[in-house]
Short mmCIF file of C-alpha atoms in Angstrom, two decimals:
data_model
loop_
_atom_site.label_atom_id
_atom_site.label_comp_id
_atom_site.label_asym_id
_atom_site.label_seq_id
_atom_site.Cartn_x
_atom_site.Cartn_y
_atom_site.Cartn_z
CA MET A 1 -99.62 48.32 -64.81
CA THR A 2 -98.09 51.00 -62.66
CA HIS A 3 -95.33 50.59 -60.16
CA LYS A 4 -94.82 52.50 -57.00
CA ASN A 5 -91.35 53.84 -56.75
CA PHE A 6 -88.77 51.89 -54.82
CA ASP A 7 -85.76 53.12 -52.94
CA ALA A 8 -83.64 50.48 -54.63
CA ILE A 9 -83.91 47.80 -57.28
CA VAL A 10 -81.55 44.85 -56.98
CA VAL A 11 -81.03 42.93 -60.23
CA GLY A 12 -80.25 39.31 -59.40
CA ALA A 13 -80.67 36.99 -56.42
CA GLY A 14 -77.24 35.42 -56.08
CA MET A 15 -74.84 35.99 -53.19
CA SER A 16 -74.21 39.68 -53.85
CA GLY A 17 -77.82 40.53 -54.75
CA ASN A 18 -79.24 38.80 -51.70
CA ALA A 19 -76.65 40.42 -49.43
CA ALA A 20 -77.48 43.87 -50.83
CA ALA A 21 -81.26 43.37 -50.74
CA TYR A 22 -81.19 41.95 -47.22
CA THR A 23 -78.97 44.75 -45.91
CA MET A 24 -81.20 47.47 -47.32
CA ALA A 25 -84.51 45.81 -46.40
CA ARG A 26 -83.29 45.38 -42.80
CA ARG A 27 -82.62 49.09 -42.69
CA GLY A 28 -86.16 49.90 -43.76
CA LEU A 29 -85.59 50.71 -47.42
CA ARG A 30 -88.26 49.76 -49.97
CA VAL A 31 -86.36 47.17 -51.97
CA LEU A 32 -87.45 45.40 -55.15
CA GLN A 33 -85.36 42.42 -56.22
CA LEU A 34 -85.64 40.97 -59.73
CA GLU A 35 -84.75 37.35 -60.48
CA ARG A 36 -85.11 35.82 -63.91
CA GLY A 37 -85.29 32.24 -62.63
CA GLU A 38 -88.31 30.37 -61.33
CA TYR A 39 -86.91 30.86 -57.81
CA ALA A 40 -83.78 32.43 -56.36
CA GLY A 41 -80.98 29.97 -57.07
CA SER A 42 -82.46 28.35 -60.16
CA LYS A 43 -79.96 30.15 -62.41
CA ASN A 44 -77.00 30.15 -60.05
CA VAL A 45 -73.98 27.86 -60.19
CA GLN A 46 -71.04 27.59 -57.82
CA GLY A 47 -68.61 24.86 -56.66
CA ALA A 48 -69.53 25.59 -53.86
CA ILE A 49 -67.73 26.63 -50.69
CA MET A 50 -69.28 29.26 -48.46
CA TYR A 51 -67.12 31.25 -46.04
CA ALA A 52 -68.96 31.71 -42.77
CA ASN A 53 -67.51 35.01 -41.57
CA MET A 54 -68.88 37.08 -44.44
CA LEU A 55 -72.39 35.68 -44.01
CA GLU A 56 -72.18 35.96 -40.24
CA THR A 57 -71.63 39.71 -40.59
CA ILE A 58 -74.95 39.88 -42.45
CA ILE A 59 -77.00 37.17 -40.69
CA PRO A 60 -75.26 36.33 -37.38
CA ASP A 61 -77.44 33.30 -36.55
CA PHE A 62 -77.41 31.78 -40.04
CA ARG A 63 -76.32 28.39 -38.69
CA ASN A 64 -79.76 27.92 -37.11
CA ASP A 65 -81.55 27.32 -40.37
CA ALA A 66 -79.28 27.81 -43.42
CA PRO A 67 -78.95 24.69 -45.60
CA LEU A 68 -75.30 23.78 -45.02
CA GLU A 69 -73.75 20.55 -46.24
CA ARG A 70 -70.44 19.89 -44.46
CA HIS A 71 -67.91 22.03 -42.60
CA LEU A 72 -64.44 21.54 -44.00
CA VAL A 73 -61.72 19.92 -41.92
CA GLU A 74 -59.41 18.84 -44.71
CA GLN A 75 -58.04 20.45 -47.85
CA ARG A 76 -55.98 18.63 -50.46
CA PHE A 77 -54.00 20.31 -53.24
CA TRP A 78 -53.03 17.98 -56.03
CA ILE A 79 -50.53 18.47 -58.81
CA MET A 80 -51.44 15.94 -61.45
CA ASP A 81 -49.96 14.29 -64.46
CA ASP A 82 -51.81 11.70 -66.49
CA THR A 83 -51.41 8.80 -64.08
CA SER A 84 -50.39 10.29 -60.73
CA HIS A 85 -50.86 13.09 -58.28
CA THR A 86 -48.43 14.71 -55.90
CA GLY A 87 -50.38 16.21 -53.06
CA MET A 88 -50.36 18.41 -50.06
CA HIS A 89 -53.00 17.73 -47.43
CA TYR A 90 -53.96 19.93 -44.59
CA ARG A 91 -56.28 18.48 -42.01
CA SER A 92 -56.94 19.83 -38.58
CA ASP A 93 -59.32 18.94 -35.79
CA ASP A 94 -59.23 22.66 -34.94
CA PHE A 95 -61.69 23.12 -37.83
CA ASN A 96 -64.20 21.13 -35.77
CA GLU A 97 -64.97 24.32 -33.88
CA LEU A 98 -68.27 25.49 -32.45
CA SER A 99 -68.76 27.98 -35.29
CA PRO A 100 -66.97 26.47 -38.26
CA ASN A 101 -65.14 28.68 -40.73
CA ARG A 102 -66.32 27.31 -44.06
CA TYR A 103 -68.91 24.94 -45.42
CA THR A 104 -69.84 23.23 -48.63
CA ILE A 105 -73.28 24.28 -49.85
CA ILE A 106 -75.65 23.56 -52.73
CA ARG A 107 -76.44 26.90 -54.26
CA ALA A 108 -80.00 26.29 -55.43
CA GLN A 109 -80.94 25.40 -51.85
CA PHE A 110 -78.79 28.00 -50.16
CA ASP A 111 -80.01 30.85 -52.36
CA LYS A 112 -83.63 29.88 -51.74
CA TRP A 113 -82.95 30.20 -48.02
CA PHE A 114 -81.12 33.53 -48.40
CA SER A 115 -83.96 34.84 -50.55
CA ARG A 116 -86.48 33.86 -47.86
CA LYS A 117 -84.44 35.95 -45.41
CA VAL A 118 -84.69 38.92 -47.77
CA ARG A 119 -88.47 38.51 -47.89
CA GLU A 120 -88.68 38.18 -44.10
CA ALA A 121 -86.71 41.41 -43.83
CA GLY A 122 -89.35 43.16 -45.93
CA GLY A 123 -87.88 42.99 -49.44
CA THR A 124 -90.15 42.43 -52.45
CA ILE A 125 -88.92 39.69 -54.78
CA LEU A 126 -90.19 39.32 -58.32
CA CYS A 127 -89.12 36.02 -59.88
CA GLU A 128 -89.45 34.88 -63.50
CA THR A 129 -88.67 38.45 -64.50
CA THR A 130 -85.74 39.26 -66.74
CA ALA A 131 -84.49 42.83 -66.54
CA THR A 132 -83.81 43.76 -70.15
CA GLU A 133 -82.44 47.29 -70.07
CA LEU A 134 -81.53 50.10 -67.72
CA ALA A 135 -83.74 53.17 -67.87
CA ARG A 136 -81.92 56.51 -67.77
CA ASP A 137 -83.06 60.12 -67.71
CA SER A 138 -81.92 62.77 -70.18
CA GLY A 139 -78.84 63.43 -68.06
CA GLY A 140 -77.79 59.77 -68.15
CA LYS A 141 -78.71 59.00 -64.55
CA VAL A 142 -80.05 55.49 -64.06
CA ILE A 143 -83.66 55.76 -62.87
CA GLY A 144 -84.88 52.17 -63.09
CA VAL A 145 -85.12 49.10 -65.29
CA HIS A 146 -87.18 47.75 -68.16
CA THR A 147 -88.25 44.12 -67.79
CA ASP A 148 -89.76 41.50 -70.06
CA ARG A 149 -93.06 41.84 -68.20
CA ALA A 150 -95.75 44.07 -69.60
CA GLY A 151 -95.70 47.51 -68.09
CA ASP A 152 -93.69 50.64 -67.70
CA VAL A 153 -90.21 51.17 -66.40
CA ILE A 154 -89.89 50.16 -62.76
CA GLN A 155 -88.37 53.19 -61.10
CA ALA A 156 -86.06 53.50 -58.13
CA ASP A 157 -83.51 55.93 -56.70
CA VAL A 158 -80.72 53.45 -57.28
CA VAL A 159 -80.16 50.16 -59.14
CA VAL A 160 -77.81 47.55 -57.69
CA LEU A 161 -76.41 45.48 -60.54
CA ALA A 162 -75.95 42.01 -59.04
CA GLU A 163 -76.46 40.35 -62.38
CA GLY A 164 -73.46 38.03 -62.37
CA VAL A 165 -70.39 37.68 -64.55
CA ASN A 166 -72.47 37.52 -67.72
CA GLY A 167 -74.75 40.42 -66.79
CA LEU A 168 -76.26 42.14 -69.79
CA LEU A 169 -77.66 45.31 -68.27
CA GLY A 170 -74.45 47.04 -67.29
CA THR A 171 -72.57 45.97 -70.40
CA ARG A 172 -75.38 46.98 -72.78
CA ALA A 173 -75.60 50.36 -71.08
CA GLY A 174 -71.85 50.86 -71.52
CA LEU A 175 -71.19 50.99 -67.77
CA ARG A 176 -68.61 48.21 -68.08
CA GLU A 177 -67.18 45.95 -70.77
CA THR A 178 -68.31 42.45 -71.64
CA PRO A 179 -65.69 40.17 -70.05
CA LYS A 180 -62.79 39.27 -72.33
CA PRO A 181 -62.10 35.57 -73.05
CA GLU A 182 -58.78 35.76 -71.15
CA ASN A 183 -60.54 37.20 -68.07
CA VAL A 184 -63.15 34.48 -67.56
CA ALA A 185 -62.93 30.74 -66.97
CA LEU A 186 -65.61 28.32 -68.06
CA ALA A 187 -66.27 25.76 -65.35
CA VAL A 188 -68.32 22.63 -65.93
CA LYS A 189 -69.55 20.62 -63.00
CA GLU A 190 -71.47 17.45 -62.17
CA MET A 191 -73.32 16.46 -59.04
CA HIS A 192 -72.40 12.90 -58.11
CA PHE A 193 -74.70 11.30 -55.56
CA LEU A 194 -73.47 8.62 -53.18
CA PRO A 195 -74.70 7.37 -49.81
CA GLU A 196 -73.49 9.49 -46.90
CA GLU A 197 -71.57 6.61 -45.32
CA VAL A 198 -69.74 5.86 -48.59
CA ILE A 199 -68.55 9.46 -48.82
CA ALA A 200 -67.50 9.39 -45.16
CA GLU A 201 -65.51 6.21 -45.67
CA ARG A 202 -63.79 7.25 -48.91
CA PHE A 203 -62.67 10.61 -47.53
CA GLY A 204 -62.00 9.57 -43.94
CA ILE A 205 -64.54 11.91 -42.43
CA THR A 206 -67.31 11.56 -39.87
CA GLY A 207 -70.52 13.39 -39.07
CA ASP A 208 -70.67 16.84 -40.67
CA GLU A 209 -66.97 16.90 -41.56
CA GLY A 210 -66.06 17.67 -45.15
CA CYS A 211 -63.06 17.41 -47.43
CA VAL A 212 -62.02 19.44 -50.46
CA ILE A 213 -59.67 18.50 -53.28
CA GLU A 214 -58.34 21.08 -55.72
CA ALA A 215 -56.18 19.87 -58.56
CA ALA A 216 -54.04 21.40 -61.28
CA GLY A 217 -51.85 19.87 -63.94
CA THR A 218 -52.21 18.00 -67.17
CA ILE A 219 -55.97 17.64 -66.57
CA SER A 220 -56.31 21.12 -68.15
CA ARG A 221 -54.13 20.07 -71.10
CA GLY A 222 -51.79 23.05 -70.94
CA MET A 223 -54.49 25.65 -70.37
CA PRO A 224 -54.75 27.68 -67.18
CA GLY A 225 -57.29 25.64 -65.25
CA LEU A 226 -58.29 23.93 -62.03
CA GLY A 227 -60.20 20.79 -61.15
CA PHE A 228 -62.16 20.47 -57.93
CA LEU A 229 -63.98 17.91 -55.86
CA TYR A 230 -66.10 19.05 -52.91
CA THR A 231 -67.88 16.73 -50.50
CA ASN A 232 -71.49 17.51 -49.72
CA ARG A 233 -73.56 15.42 -47.34
CA GLU A 234 -74.86 12.93 -49.91
CA SER A 235 -73.14 14.12 -53.05
CA ILE A 236 -69.84 15.22 -54.50
CA SER A 237 -69.56 18.37 -56.60
CA LEU A 238 -66.93 17.62 -59.22
CA GLY A 239 -65.81 20.00 -61.91
CA ILE A 240 -63.08 21.64 -63.89
CA GLY A 241 -62.61 25.19 -65.12
CA CYS A 242 -60.34 26.62 -67.83
CA LEU A 243 -59.89 30.10 -69.26
CA VAL A 244 -62.24 30.68 -72.21
CA SER A 245 -59.32 32.04 -74.24
CA GLY A 246 -57.49 28.77 -73.65
CA LEU A 247 -60.46 26.69 -74.74
CA ALA A 248 -60.91 28.75 -77.90
CA ALA A 249 -57.21 28.43 -78.76
CA THR A 250 -57.00 24.67 -78.18
CA MET A 251 -60.57 23.86 -79.30
CA GLU A 252 -60.84 21.47 -76.36
CA LYS A 253 -64.38 20.45 -75.42
CA PRO A 254 -65.14 21.30 -71.80
CA TYR A 255 -67.02 18.06 -71.16
CA ASP A 256 -64.05 16.08 -72.54
CA LEU A 257 -61.88 17.76 -69.91
CA LEU A 258 -64.45 16.89 -67.25
CA ASP A 259 -64.56 13.28 -68.40
CA GLY A 260 -60.76 13.14 -68.39
CA PHE A 261 -60.68 14.43 -64.82
CA LYS A 262 -63.31 11.91 -63.75
CA ARG A 263 -61.44 9.03 -65.36
CA HIS A 264 -58.10 9.96 -63.79
CA PRO A 265 -56.91 7.04 -61.66
CA SER A 266 -56.67 9.32 -58.60
CA VAL A 267 -60.27 10.55 -58.95
CA ARG A 268 -62.15 7.57 -60.36
CA PRO A 269 -62.26 5.49 -57.16
CA LEU A 270 -63.63 8.45 -55.19
CA ILE A 271 -66.76 8.71 -57.35
CA ALA A 272 -67.15 5.05 -58.36
CA GLY A 273 -70.76 3.95 -58.44
CA SER A 274 -72.19 7.46 -58.10
CA GLU A 275 -75.36 8.66 -59.75
CA VAL A 276 -75.01 11.92 -61.66
CA LYS A 277 -78.05 14.14 -61.27
CA GLU A 278 -77.02 17.44 -62.84
CA TYR A 279 -74.54 18.91 -65.28
CA ALA A 280 -73.91 22.64 -65.01
CA ALA A 281 -71.72 25.27 -66.64
CA HIS A 282 -70.79 28.72 -65.46
CA LEU A 283 -68.28 31.48 -66.12
CA ILE A 284 -65.94 32.59 -63.34
CA PRO A 285 -64.31 36.04 -63.33
CA GLU A 286 -60.53 35.54 -63.40
CA GLY A 287 -59.19 38.92 -64.48
CA GLY A 288 -58.50 40.04 -60.93
CA PHE A 289 -57.77 43.57 -59.82
CA LYS A 290 -56.97 44.89 -63.30
CA ALA A 291 -60.32 43.74 -64.69
CA ILE A 292 -62.45 45.50 -62.07
CA PRO A 293 -64.72 48.00 -63.83
CA GLN A 294 -66.07 51.34 -62.67
CA LEU A 295 -68.09 50.32 -59.59
CA PHE A 296 -70.57 53.18 -59.22
CA GLY A 297 -72.21 56.00 -61.12
CA ASP A 298 -75.29 58.20 -61.12
CA GLY A 299 -78.05 55.97 -59.82
CA TRP A 300 -76.18 52.66 -59.95
CA VAL A 301 -73.59 50.42 -58.32
CA VAL A 302 -72.24 47.05 -59.45
CA VAL A 303 -71.41 44.18 -57.06
CA GLY A 304 -70.14 40.60 -56.98
CA ASP A 305 -69.16 38.67 -60.10
CA ALA A 306 -70.54 41.40 -62.35
CA ALA A 307 -67.82 43.61 -60.86
CA GLN A 308 -65.19 40.86 -61.42
CA LEU A 309 -64.68 40.57 -57.67
CA ASN A 310 -63.07 37.15 -57.46
CA ASN A 311 -59.82 36.08 -55.87
CA ALA A 312 -58.72 33.28 -58.20
CA VAL A 313 -55.57 32.48 -56.20
CA HIS A 314 -57.49 31.68 -53.03
CA ARG A 315 -60.64 30.55 -54.84
CA GLU A 316 -62.76 33.11 -53.05
CA GLY A 317 -65.69 34.55 -54.93
CA SER A 318 -69.00 34.23 -53.15
CA ASN A 319 -67.60 35.83 -50.01
CA LEU A 320 -66.36 38.85 -51.98
CA ALA A 321 -69.82 38.94 -53.52
CA MET A 322 -71.45 38.98 -50.09
CA VAL A 323 -69.13 41.68 -48.79
CA SER A 324 -69.59 43.91 -51.85
CA GLY A 325 -73.37 43.42 -51.72
CA ARG A 326 -73.47 44.27 -48.05
CA MET A 327 -71.28 47.35 -48.50
CA ALA A 328 -73.38 48.55 -51.43
CA GLY A 329 -76.47 48.09 -49.25
CA GLU A 330 -74.91 49.86 -46.27
CA SER A 331 -73.68 52.81 -48.30
CA ILE A 332 -77.04 53.24 -50.07
CA SER A 333 -78.87 53.05 -46.72
CA LEU A 334 -76.52 55.61 -45.25
CA ILE A 335 -76.97 58.02 -48.17
CA LYS A 336 -80.74 57.54 -47.92
CA SER A 337 -80.81 58.18 -44.17
CA ARG A 338 -78.96 61.45 -44.70
CA GLY A 339 -81.60 62.45 -47.25
CA LYS A 340 -79.01 62.74 -50.00
CA PRO A 341 -79.56 61.83 -53.68
CA MET A 342 -78.00 58.73 -55.28
CA THR A 343 -75.45 60.63 -57.32
CA LYS A 344 -72.13 59.31 -58.49
CA GLN A 345 -70.36 61.41 -55.93
CA ASN A 346 -72.45 60.14 -53.01
CA LEU A 347 -72.31 56.52 -54.17
CA SER A 348 -68.50 56.68 -54.19
CA LEU A 349 -68.95 55.82 -50.51
CA TYR A 350 -69.45 52.20 -51.64
CA LYS A 351 -66.07 52.13 -53.39
CA ALA A 352 -64.41 53.77 -50.41
CA MET A 353 -65.77 51.07 -48.10
CA LEU A 354 -64.66 48.31 -50.47
CA ASP A 355 -61.18 49.82 -50.85
CA LYS A 356 -60.70 49.74 -47.11
CA SER A 357 -61.81 46.11 -46.83
CA PHE A 358 -59.86 42.91 -47.45
CA VAL A 359 -61.66 42.60 -50.80
CA MET A 360 -59.63 45.23 -52.63
CA GLN A 361 -56.49 44.66 -50.58
CA ASP A 362 -56.42 40.96 -51.51
CA LEU A 363 -57.22 41.57 -55.17
CA ARG A 364 -54.50 44.23 -55.39
CA LYS A 365 -52.00 41.81 -53.83
CA TYR A 366 -52.47 39.33 -56.69
CA LYS A 367 -52.93 41.84 -59.50
CA ASP A 368 -50.10 40.32 -61.62
CA MET A 369 -51.08 36.68 -61.13
CA PRO A 370 -53.66 36.35 -63.95
CA SER A 371 -51.29 37.57 -66.64
CA LEU A 372 -48.44 35.41 -65.31
CA LEU A 373 -50.51 32.23 -65.45
CA HIS A 374 -51.92 33.22 -68.80
CA THR A 375 -48.61 33.79 -70.54
CA ASN A 376 -46.85 30.81 -68.91
CA SER A 377 -49.73 28.40 -68.89
CA ARG A 378 -47.96 25.50 -70.61
CA SER A 379 -45.11 25.58 -68.10
CA PHE A 380 -47.33 25.88 -65.05
CA PHE A 381 -50.08 23.47 -66.09
CA MET A 382 -48.22 20.91 -68.20
CA THR A 383 -44.41 20.91 -67.87
CA TYR A 384 -44.02 21.47 -64.11
CA PRO A 385 -46.73 18.99 -63.08
CA GLN A 386 -45.05 16.30 -65.21
CA LEU A 387 -41.61 17.15 -63.79
CA ILE A 388 -42.90 17.12 -60.23
CA SER A 389 -44.53 13.76 -60.78
CA HIS A 390 -41.33 12.30 -62.22
CA ALA A 391 -39.30 13.74 -59.36
CA ALA A 392 -41.63 12.14 -56.80
CA LYS A 393 -41.55 8.86 -58.64
CA ASN A 394 -37.73 8.91 -58.81
CA PHE A 395 -37.59 9.67 -55.11
CA LEU A 396 -39.89 6.80 -54.16
CA ARG A 397 -39.11 4.03 -56.59
CA VAL A 398 -36.49 1.59 -55.33
CA ASP A 399 -34.81 -0.30 -58.14
CA GLY A 400 -31.12 -0.39 -57.34
CA THR A 401 -30.28 2.90 -59.03
CA PRO A 402 -27.95 4.93 -56.78
CA LYS A 403 -29.75 7.92 -55.21
CA ILE A 404 -27.19 10.38 -56.55
CA GLU A 405 -27.99 9.29 -60.09
CA MET A 406 -31.72 9.70 -59.48
CA GLU A 407 -31.21 13.22 -58.11
CA LYS A 408 -29.07 14.14 -61.08
CA ALA A 409 -31.70 12.79 -63.45
CA THR A 410 -34.40 14.87 -61.73
CA THR A 411 -32.35 18.05 -61.86
CA ALA A 412 -31.42 17.40 -65.48
CA ALA A 413 -35.08 16.90 -66.40
CA PHE A 414 -36.04 20.29 -64.90
CA ILE A 415 -33.17 22.05 -66.70
CA LYS A 416 -33.89 20.31 -69.98
CA ALA A 417 -37.57 21.26 -69.84
CA ARG A 418 -37.25 24.89 -68.79
CA SER A 419 -33.49 25.78 -68.84
CA ARG A 420 -31.70 27.26 -65.83
CA TRP A 421 -32.68 30.75 -66.85
CA GLY A 422 -36.30 29.72 -67.44
CA LEU A 423 -36.56 28.09 -64.01
CA LEU A 424 -35.08 31.11 -62.28
CA SER A 425 -37.25 33.51 -64.22
CA ASP A 426 -40.45 31.51 -63.50
CA ALA A 427 -39.57 31.42 -59.81
CA VAL A 428 -38.86 35.13 -59.64
CA ARG A 429 -42.01 36.07 -61.55
CA LEU A 430 -44.14 33.78 -59.43
CA ALA A 431 -42.65 35.23 -56.27
CA PHE A 432 -43.33 38.78 -57.42
CA ALA A 433 -46.90 38.02 -58.48
CA TRP A 434 -47.51 36.34 -55.13
CA ARG A 435 -45.89 39.06 -53.03
CA MET B 1 -58.62 -0.97 -67.06
CA LYS B 2 -59.62 2.21 -68.84
CA THR B 3 -63.09 3.07 -70.03
CA ALA B 4 -62.52 4.24 -73.57
CA ILE B 5 -66.00 5.47 -74.39
CA ALA B 6 -66.58 9.10 -73.52
CA GLU B 7 -69.99 9.97 -72.15
CA ARG B 8 -72.34 11.59 -74.60
CA ILE B 9 -73.19 15.21 -73.94
CA GLU B 10 -76.87 14.46 -74.67
CA ASP B 11 -76.91 12.07 -71.72
CA LYS B 12 -75.46 14.75 -69.46
CA LEU B 13 -78.00 17.36 -70.53
CA TYR B 14 -80.79 14.84 -70.10
CA GLN B 15 -80.25 15.08 -66.31
CA ASN B 16 -81.03 18.78 -66.36
CA ARG B 17 -84.38 20.52 -66.07
CA TYR B 18 -85.34 23.01 -68.77
CA LEU B 19 -88.40 25.02 -69.65
CA VAL B 20 -87.92 25.64 -73.36
CA ASP B 21 -89.50 28.78 -74.77
CA SER B 22 -90.67 27.16 -78.02
CA GLY B 23 -90.24 29.28 -81.10
CA ARG B 24 -88.30 31.99 -79.24
CA PRO B 25 -84.62 31.02 -79.26
CA HIS B 26 -82.61 33.36 -77.02
CA ILE B 27 -79.45 32.98 -79.10
CA LYS B 28 -79.29 33.46 -82.86
CA VAL B 29 -76.46 33.05 -85.35
CA ARG B 30 -76.34 35.79 -87.97
CA PRO B 31 -76.46 34.57 -91.59
CA HIS B 32 -72.98 33.93 -92.95
CA GLN B 33 -71.27 32.29 -95.95
CA SER B 34 -68.44 30.60 -94.06
CA PRO B 35 -67.86 30.78 -90.30
CA SER B 36 -65.17 32.92 -88.70
CA PRO B 37 -62.61 31.14 -86.46
CA SER B 38 -64.39 32.40 -83.33
CA LEU B 39 -67.76 31.19 -84.59
CA LEU B 40 -66.25 27.84 -85.51
CA ALA B 41 -64.74 27.59 -82.01
CA LEU B 42 -68.26 27.57 -80.55
CA THR B 43 -68.88 24.13 -82.08
CA ARG B 44 -66.17 22.84 -79.73
CA VAL B 45 -66.21 25.17 -76.73
CA CYS B 46 -69.94 25.35 -75.92
CA PRO B 47 -70.40 23.14 -72.84
CA ALA B 48 -73.90 22.11 -73.99
CA ASN B 49 -72.86 21.47 -77.60
CA CYS B 50 -75.53 23.90 -78.84
CA TYR B 51 -73.52 24.86 -81.93
CA GLU B 52 -73.06 22.58 -84.91
CA LEU B 53 -71.87 22.80 -88.49
CA ASN B 54 -74.67 22.13 -90.95
CA GLU B 55 -74.28 20.28 -94.24
CA SER B 56 -73.50 23.42 -96.19
CA GLY B 57 -70.73 24.43 -93.80
CA GLN B 58 -72.47 27.10 -91.73
CA VAL B 59 -72.67 27.20 -87.94
CA GLU B 60 -76.16 26.67 -86.51
CA VAL B 61 -77.39 27.06 -82.96
CA THR B 62 -80.05 25.07 -81.12
CA PRO B 63 -80.16 26.69 -77.69
CA ASP B 64 -82.59 24.21 -76.07
CA GLY B 65 -79.84 22.65 -73.92
CA CYS B 66 -78.16 26.00 -73.15
CA MET B 67 -76.98 26.46 -69.56
CA GLU B 68 -76.78 30.25 -70.04
CA CYS B 69 -73.11 30.41 -69.10
CA GLY B 70 -72.25 33.11 -71.66
CA THR B 71 -69.10 31.52 -73.11
CA CYS B 72 -70.34 32.01 -76.69
CA ARG B 73 -71.29 35.58 -75.89
CA VAL B 74 -67.82 36.34 -74.53
CA LEU B 75 -66.19 34.83 -77.63
CA CYS B 76 -68.48 36.00 -80.38
CA GLU B 77 -70.94 38.75 -79.50
CA ALA B 78 -68.55 41.61 -80.23
CA SER B 79 -67.87 40.27 -83.72
CA GLY B 80 -71.59 40.42 -84.50
CA TYR B 81 -71.81 36.77 -85.54
CA ILE B 82 -74.27 35.93 -82.79
CA GLU B 83 -77.10 37.73 -81.07
CA TRP B 84 -77.30 36.91 -77.39
CA ASN B 85 -80.07 37.40 -74.85
CA TYR B 86 -81.24 35.67 -71.72
CA PRO B 87 -84.42 33.62 -72.09
CA ARG B 88 -87.64 35.26 -70.97
CA GLY B 89 -88.22 35.18 -67.22
CA GLY B 90 -88.92 31.67 -65.96
CA PHE B 91 -87.71 29.93 -69.13
CA GLY B 92 -84.45 28.17 -69.87
CA ILE B 93 -82.35 26.06 -67.50
CA LEU B 94 -83.66 25.46 -63.99
CA PHE B 95 -80.86 24.19 -61.78
CA LYS B 96 -81.93 21.82 -59.02
CA PHE B 97 -78.54 22.04 -57.30
CA GLY B 98 -76.57 24.72 -59.13
#
């Protein structure tokens, strides 16, 4: 079996891979995309919220036929202890705009659609094909990939590594490190199906409107972690993620955490009577700016989760993947149109574009956040949520205790748990990491 | 009222669709006398409960229910206790929703 040479090989058909393949195919490049699943999306897992702007830049009229679930009009943040939650809700009718800002999606369906767009743009997609190794010439330049299909190396001028957080190609070739346990979270998720009208009633939404709940606190049992609940049209995506280093240290079982979250009195009524149709697990890059590897080299670039491009603070990942994929595609197309080779020096254009974008600016802004949450996880995910819950309860319960005594008790509880110096220091460090 | 019985992981995995590559496990545990702490952690941390202690105290893997998340790879590959690969193209988990 011989292969004609391609301008570019894209490894993976997730958000970043599809964005890169589509961008290059639209510009007339001969693109081969490899996907190890039965179809694009069959190996991909996300919460999932999709930010419209980043897709709009790639496919302006995506709303015509993309499989979208609900556009979000309400966001709830919950701080939880074992029996309560203290929440902040933001809901606005302004989100019911003509071109909504963000949607819930189901990745297997969405990725199938995105992959069809790549094919329509002229890209060649080879599914059920696992890329096993990068092929390099004697000078170390990447010249293609080996796959588990019979045949020679598939050659191309450049390989776009869109292989996800657990990508083997780049790590095996020494282009980047395997993620460290403290830089990735393991998220487990279930799909809970309920009739559309039941979801609408429970969340106070109508039509295509959607609601999101994100929750932190004792549900992660002292580990850095986050629970989430996203409304789709006829289902709820419900999951929880914790740092792998935290799980290994506490020996907590991820599905026990998920069950605990589901049984929480604030969550249980929202999913009561649902039928669970899938259980999924996935790693999420959490290392932030400091964990970003070398992004380009001779004959290769790395995009999306494989490049650790995830903003954990704002829970943005797939949009950074789309932007990095698009910029990789644009820079490769530009180099190609100038008739230049895909050298490290020329491909640095990709990094330059990314540096100028919000992607790197946002990640740089929060560069100290991962280590702060990691070293103070018990305070942030156990002690403070419990204190906040007690404070709210003290504030609301009416039992004849004078208010001044209740306030004193609340203040005393905070000082007892963290000390004055500890409280001040946490506040200052949080402020600096956020700045 | 609290439901005390936790759901069984087998029942969760039963919802999923897999194409198992019989006789070609994509993850292997290297032979060992007694497991290292990181290897032992896999019996708790693996979200599909693929790792178990056998009767003679060694960690075994049965990757049929694997969701290919890579948690075990991140924890253990560098130590050499496990050998990790993706399944052959088309095999393994097939997410309907993802």
